[in-house]
């Protein structure tokens, strides 16, 4: 069942309104975010994403609802994985905690727009070339395998090609100037480290969409559901960051769980012409795998892993232009 143009308009307006609420709550001000406040907002945004399943059930039926829930959980989980990278970027640029929320918000908002372009492009490819389904599926399987073989890493954002290009086009100050992205000094327009951090957060999130967009297309081909799952997974990500930033090192088996999910949906996509698995099965696999990964991380933390050095998937390192020091 295709969504009419007015359905897209109404949903788009709702998403914009929610991002404005997110901006009012976390995108402004110069004070640090209390953990309790961040936790309350994070739970609220997650509840909103899950709660969207209820009107979707009335509007589109049970199949669309199960596809949305599976897609939302996959996208939310992969978004959490991206927080590993954001934490390292903020550490490299020494972004003050009070300024991190503005960088997160605008980086995530820009990524949502670009992800919409990715979604439309992916849907067009799948419609025009059926063989694309095997390419997407194979890519997800390879990404999952490489993610499971990850190691702890150190990143060097200055070697990222996007950042190097920006520095060539726009000189940069040595220190922060409040929350300003650029300043004018001695007749020249200069960028601040704030702008550099914002550029990297946005580009990293878009590049990571190369994993997440094919993953959700393995669950559903409905473009509206794909976009809705991405939108709700990104809403409130800034609040979730402040909740998890001190706990990222504890979820040491999260990437193993994500790798399992990527391999599962990749195989499901490759075999879609041979075996049609029930839609609810994807939801069950995602929920059980994530719960097992979190439980294992809390119950059996590996010894000798420094809590401040969260793992980063190898596939993500290479795509983001991250250099590894072993």
Coordinates of C-alpha atoms in Angstrom, one line a residue:
X1 CA 0.0 0.0 0.0
X2 CA 1.7 3.2 -1.2
X3 CA 1.6 6.3 1.0
X4 CA -0.1 9.3 -0.7
X5 CA 1.7 12.6 -1.0
X6 CA -0.3 14.2 1.8
X7 CA 0.8 11.3 4.1
X8 CA 4.4 12.2 3.3
X9 CA 3.7 15.9 3.9
X10 CA 2.1 15.3 7.3
X11 CA 4.8 12.9 8.5
X12 CA 7.5 15.3 7.2
X13 CA 6.0 18.2 9.1
X14 CA 5.8 16.0 12.2
X15 CA 9.5 15.0 12.0
X16 CA 10.5 18.7 11.5
X17 CA 8.5 19.7 14.5
X18 CA 10.1 17.0 16.6
X19 CA 13.6 18.1 15.5
X20 CA 12.7 21.6 16.6
X21 CA 11.6 20.2 20.0
X22 CA 15.0 18.4 20.1
X23 CA 16.8 21.6 19.3
X24 CA 15.0 23.5 22.0
X25 CA 15.8 20.8 24.5
X26 CA 19.4 20.0 23.5
X27 CA 20.6 22.2 20.7
X28 CA 20.9 25.5 22.6
X29 CA 22.4 26.8 25.7
X30 CA 25.9 26.8 27.2
X31 CA 25.5 24.5 30.1
X32 CA 26.3 20.8 30.4
X33 CA 23.4 18.3 30.2
X34 CA 22.6 16.6 33.5
X35 CA 22.6 12.8 33.2
X36 CA 19.1 12.5 34.6
X37 CA 17.6 14.9 32.1
X38 CA 19.4 13.2 29.2
X39 CA 18.1 9.8 30.4
X40 CA 14.5 11.0 30.6
X41 CA 14.6 12.6 27.2
X42 CA 16.3 9.6 25.7
X43 CA 13.6 7.2 27.1
X44 CA 10.9 9.6 25.8
X45 CA 12.3 9.7 22.2
X46 CA 12.7 5.9 22.2
X47 CA 9.1 5.5 23.4
X48 CA 8.0 7.9 20.7
X49 CA 9.7 5.8 18.1
X50 CA 8.2 2.6 19.4
X51 CA 4.8 4.2 19.9
X52 CA 4.6 5.1 16.2
X53 CA 3.9 1.5 15.7
X54 CA 0.4 1.9 17.1
X55 CA -1.0 4.4 14.5
X56 CA 1.0 2.5 11.9
X57 CA -0.9 -0.6 12.9
X58 CA -4.3 1.1 12.4
X59 CA -3.2 2.8 9.2
X60 CA -1.1 0.2 7.4
X61 CA -1.7 -3.2 9.2
X62 CA 0.4 -5.7 11.1
X63 CA 2.9 -6.5 8.3
X64 CA 3.9 -2.8 7.9
X65 CA 4.1 -2.5 11.7
X66 CA 6.4 -5.5 12.2
X67 CA 8.6 -4.3 9.4
X68 CA 8.8 -0.8 11.0
X69 CA 9.6 -2.2 14.4
X70 CA 12.4 -4.4 13.1
X71 CA 13.8 -1.6 11.0
X72 CA 13.6 0.9 13.9
X73 CA 15.5 -1.4 16.2
X74 CA 18.2 -2.1 13.6
X75 CA 18.6 1.6 12.8
X76 CA 18.6 2.6 16.5
X77 CA 21.2 0.0 17.3
X78 CA 23.5 1.0 14.4
X79 CA 23.0 4.7 15.5
X80 CA 24.2 3.7 19.0
X81 CA 27.2 2.2 17.4
X82 CA 28.0 5.5 15.7
X83 CA 28.2 7.1 19.2
X84 CA 31.5 5.3 19.6
X85 CA 32.9 7.5 16.8
X86 CA 31.3 10.7 18.0
X87 CA 32.9 10.2 21.4
X88 CA 36.3 9.8 19.8
X89 CA 35.8 12.9 17.5
X90 CA 34.8 15.0 20.5
X91 CA 37.8 13.8 22.4
X92 CA 40.2 14.6 19.6
X93 CA 38.8 18.1 19.1
X94 CA 38.5 18.6 22.9
X95 CA 34.9 19.8 22.4
X96 CA 33.6 21.2 25.7
X97 CA 30.6 19.1 27.0
X98 CA 28.4 22.2 26.9
X99 CA 29.0 22.6 23.2
X100 CA 28.8 19.0 22.2
X101 CA 25.0 19.0 22.0
X102 CA 24.9 21.7 19.3
X103 CA 27.4 19.7 17.2
X104 CA 25.3 16.6 17.6
X105 CA 22.0 18.2 16.8
X106 CA 23.0 19.9 13.6
X107 CA 25.1 17.0 12.5
X108 CA 22.2 14.6 13.0
X109 CA 19.7 16.9 11.3
X110 CA 21.9 17.3 8.3
X111 CA 22.5 13.5 8.2
X112 CA 18.7 12.9 8.1
X113 CA 18.3 15.0 5.0
X114 CA 21.2 13.2 3.2
X115 CA 19.9 9.8 4.4
X116 CA 16.6 10.7 2.7
X117 CA 18.5 11.0 -0.6
X118 CA 20.2 7.7 0.1
X119 CA 16.9 6.0 0.7
X120 CA 15.4 7.3 -2.5
X121 CA 18.4 6.2 -4.5
X122 CA 18.4 2.8 -2.9
X123 CA 14.7 2.3 -3.6
X124 CA 15.2 3.3 -7.2
X125 CA 18.1 0.9 -7.7
X126 CA 16.1 -2.0 -6.2
X127 CA 13.1 -1.2 -8.5
X128 CA 15.2 -0.8 -11.6
X129 CA 17.8 -3.5 -11.1
X130 CA 16.7 -6.7 -9.3
X131 CA 20.3 -7.8 -9.0
X132 CA 20.9 -4.9 -6.6
X133 CA 19.3 -7.1 -3.9
X134 CA 22.2 -9.5 -4.1
X135 CA 24.8 -6.7 -4.0
X136 CA 23.2 -5.2 -0.9
X137 CA 22.9 -8.6 0.7
X138 CA 26.5 -9.6 0.0
X139 CA 27.7 -6.2 1.3
X140 CA 25.8 -6.7 4.5
X141 CA 27.2 -10.1 5.1
X142 CA 30.8 -8.9 4.5
X143 CA 30.3 -5.9 6.7
X144 CA 28.9 -8.1 9.5
X145 CA 31.9 -10.4 9.3
X146 CA 34.4 -7.5 9.4
X147 CA 32.5 -5.9 12.2
X148 CA 32.7 -9.1 14.3
X149 CA 36.5 -9.1 13.8
X150 CA 37.0 -5.6 15.1
X151 CA 39.7 -4.3 17.4
X152 CA 40.1 -1.4 19.7
X153 CA 41.4 1.6 17.7
X154 CA 42.6 5.2 17.9
X155 CA 41.3 7.6 15.2
X156 CA 43.1 10.5 13.6
X157 CA 40.5 12.9 12.2
X158 CA 43.1 15.1 10.7
X159 CA 43.7 12.4 8.1
X160 CA 40.1 12.3 7.1
X161 CA 39.8 13.6 3.5
X162 CA 36.7 15.7 4.2
X163 CA 38.4 17.5 7.0
X164 CA 41.6 18.1 5.0
X165 CA 39.6 19.6 2.2
X166 CA 37.8 21.9 4.6
X167 CA 41.0 23.1 6.1
X168 CA 42.4 23.9 2.7
X169 CA 39.4 26.0 1.8
X170 CA 39.0 27.7 5.2
X171 CA 41.7 28.4 7.7
X172 CA 41.0 27.4 11.3
X173 CA 41.4 29.0 14.7
X174 CA 43.4 27.3 17.4
X175 CA 40.7 27.6 20.0
X176 CA 36.9 27.7 20.4
X177 CA 35.0 31.0 20.2
X178 CA 31.9 30.1 22.2
X179 CA 29.5 28.1 20.0
X180 CA 30.3 30.0 16.8
X181 CA 31.2 28.0 13.7
X182 CA 33.2 30.7 12.0
X183 CA 34.7 34.1 13.0
X184 CA 36.1 37.1 11.1
X185 CA 39.6 38.2 12.1
X186 CA 41.9 40.7 10.4
X187 CA 39.6 40.7 7.4
X188 CA 39.6 36.9 7.0
X189 CA 36.9 34.4 7.6
X190 CA 38.2 31.6 9.9
X191 CA 36.6 28.3 10.9
X192 CA 36.6 27.2 14.5
X193 CA 37.2 23.6 15.8
X194 CA 33.4 23.6 16.4
X195 CA 32.8 23.6 12.6
X196 CA 35.4 20.9 12.1
X197 CA 33.7 18.6 14.6
X198 CA 30.3 19.3 13.1
X199 CA 31.5 18.4 9.6
X200 CA 33.0 15.1 10.8
X201 CA 29.9 14.1 12.8
X202 CA 27.7 14.7 9.8
X203 CA 30.0 13.0 7.3
X204 CA 30.6 10.0 9.6
X205 CA 26.8 9.5 10.1
X206 CA 26.1 9.7 6.4
X207 CA 28.9 7.3 5.5
X208 CA 27.7 4.8 8.2
X209 CA 24.3 5.0 6.4
X210 CA 26.0 2.8 3.7
X211 CA 25.5 0.0 6.3
X212 CA 22.2 0.9 7.8
X213 CA 20.2 1.7 4.6
X214 CA 20.8 -1.7 2.9
X215 CA 20.1 -3.3 6.3
X216 CA 16.6 -2.0 6.6
X217 CA 15.9 -2.6 2.9
X218 CA 16.6 -6.2 3.7
X219 CA 13.6 -6.0 6.1
X220 CA 11.2 -4.0 4.0
X221 CA 11.1 -2.4 0.5
X222 CA 8.5 0.2 1.7
X223 CA 10.2 3.6 1.3
X224 CA 8.0 5.3 3.8
X225 CA 8.8 2.7 6.5
X226 CA 12.5 2.9 5.7
X227 CA 12.5 6.7 6.1
X228 CA 10.3 6.6 9.2
X229 CA 12.6 4.1 10.9
X230 CA 15.6 6.3 10.1
X231 CA 13.9 9.5 11.3
X232 CA 12.8 8.1 14.6
X233 CA 16.2 6.4 15.2
X234 CA 18.0 9.7 14.8
X235 CA 15.5 11.7 16.9
X236 CA 16.9 12.0 20.4
X237 CA 20.3 10.6 19.4
X238 CA 22.0 13.6 21.0
X239 CA 20.2 12.9 24.4
X240 CA 21.2 9.2 24.1
X241 CA 24.8 10.2 23.5
X242 CA 25.0 11.9 26.9
X243 CA 23.5 8.9 28.6
X244 CA 25.9 6.4 27.0
X245 CA 29.1 8.4 26.7
X246 CA 30.3 7.1 30.0
X247 CA 29.1 3.6 29.4
X248 CA 30.2 3.0 25.8
X249 CA 33.2 0.9 26.9
X250 CA 30.9 -1.4 28.8
X251 CA 29.0 -2.6 25.8
X252 CA 31.9 -4.6 24.5
X253 CA 29.8 -7.2 22.7
X254 CA 27.4 -4.8 21.1
X255 CA 29.2 -5.0 17.7
X256 CA 29.1 -8.8 17.8
X257 CA 25.3 -8.5 18.1
X258 CA 25.2 -5.9 15.4
X259 CA 27.4 -8.1 13.2
X260 CA 25.0 -11.0 13.7
X261 CA 22.1 -8.9 12.7
X262 CA 23.8 -7.6 9.6
X263 CA 24.7 -11.1 8.5
X264 CA 21.2 -12.4 9.1
X265 CA 19.5 -9.6 7.1
X266 CA 22.1 -9.9 4.4
X267 CA 21.5 -13.7 4.0
X268 CA 17.7 -13.0 4.1
X269 CA 18.1 -10.5 1.3
X270 CA 20.2 -12.8 -0.8
X271 CA 17.7 -15.7 -0.4
X272 CA 14.6 -13.5 -0.8
X273 CA 13.9 -15.1 -4.2
X274 CA 14.1 -18.6 -2.8
X275 CA 12.9 -18.4 0.8
X276 CA 10.3 -15.9 2.1
X277 CA 10.8 -15.7 5.9
X278 CA 7.9 -14.3 7.9
X279 CA 8.1 -10.6 8.7
X280 CA 7.9 -11.1 12.4
X281 CA 11.0 -13.3 12.4
X282 CA 13.3 -10.3 11.6
X283 CA 11.8 -8.5 14.6
X284 CA 12.4 -11.5 16.9
X285 CA 16.0 -12.0 15.7
X286 CA 16.8 -8.3 16.2
X287 CA 15.4 -8.1 19.7
X288 CA 16.9 -11.4 21.0
X289 CA 20.3 -10.7 19.5
X290 CA 20.5 -7.2 20.9
X291 CA 19.3 -8.3 24.4
X292 CA 21.9 -11.1 24.4
X293 CA 24.7 -8.7 23.4
X294 CA 23.9 -6.2 26.1
X295 CA 23.4 -9.0 28.7
X296 CA 26.7 -10.6 27.8
X297 CA 28.5 -7.2 28.0
X298 CA 27.2 -6.6 31.5
X299 CA 27.7 -10.1 32.8
X300 CA 31.1 -11.0 31.3
X301 CA 33.1 -7.9 30.6
X302 CA 36.5 -8.9 29.1
X303 CA 39.5 -8.2 31.3
X304 CA 42.1 -5.7 30.4
X305 CA 40.0 -3.5 28.1
X306 CA 40.2 0.2 29.1
X307 CA 36.7 1.6 29.5
X308 CA 37.7 4.8 27.7
X309 CA 38.6 2.9 24.5
X310 CA 35.3 1.7 23.0
X311 CA 35.6 -0.6 20.0
X312 CA 35.0 0.6 16.5
X313 CA 34.1 -1.6 13.6
X314 CA 36.8 -2.1 11.0
X315 CA 34.4 -1.5 8.1
X316 CA 33.4 1.8 9.7
X317 CA 37.1 2.8 10.2
X318 CA 37.9 2.4 6.6
X319 CA 34.9 4.1 5.2
X320 CA 35.2 7.1 7.5
X321 CA 38.9 7.6 6.6
X322 CA 40.0 6.6 10.1
X323 CA 43.6 5.5 10.6
X324 CA 44.3 2.6 13.0
X325 CA 47.1 2.5 15.4
X326 CA 47.7 -0.9 16.8

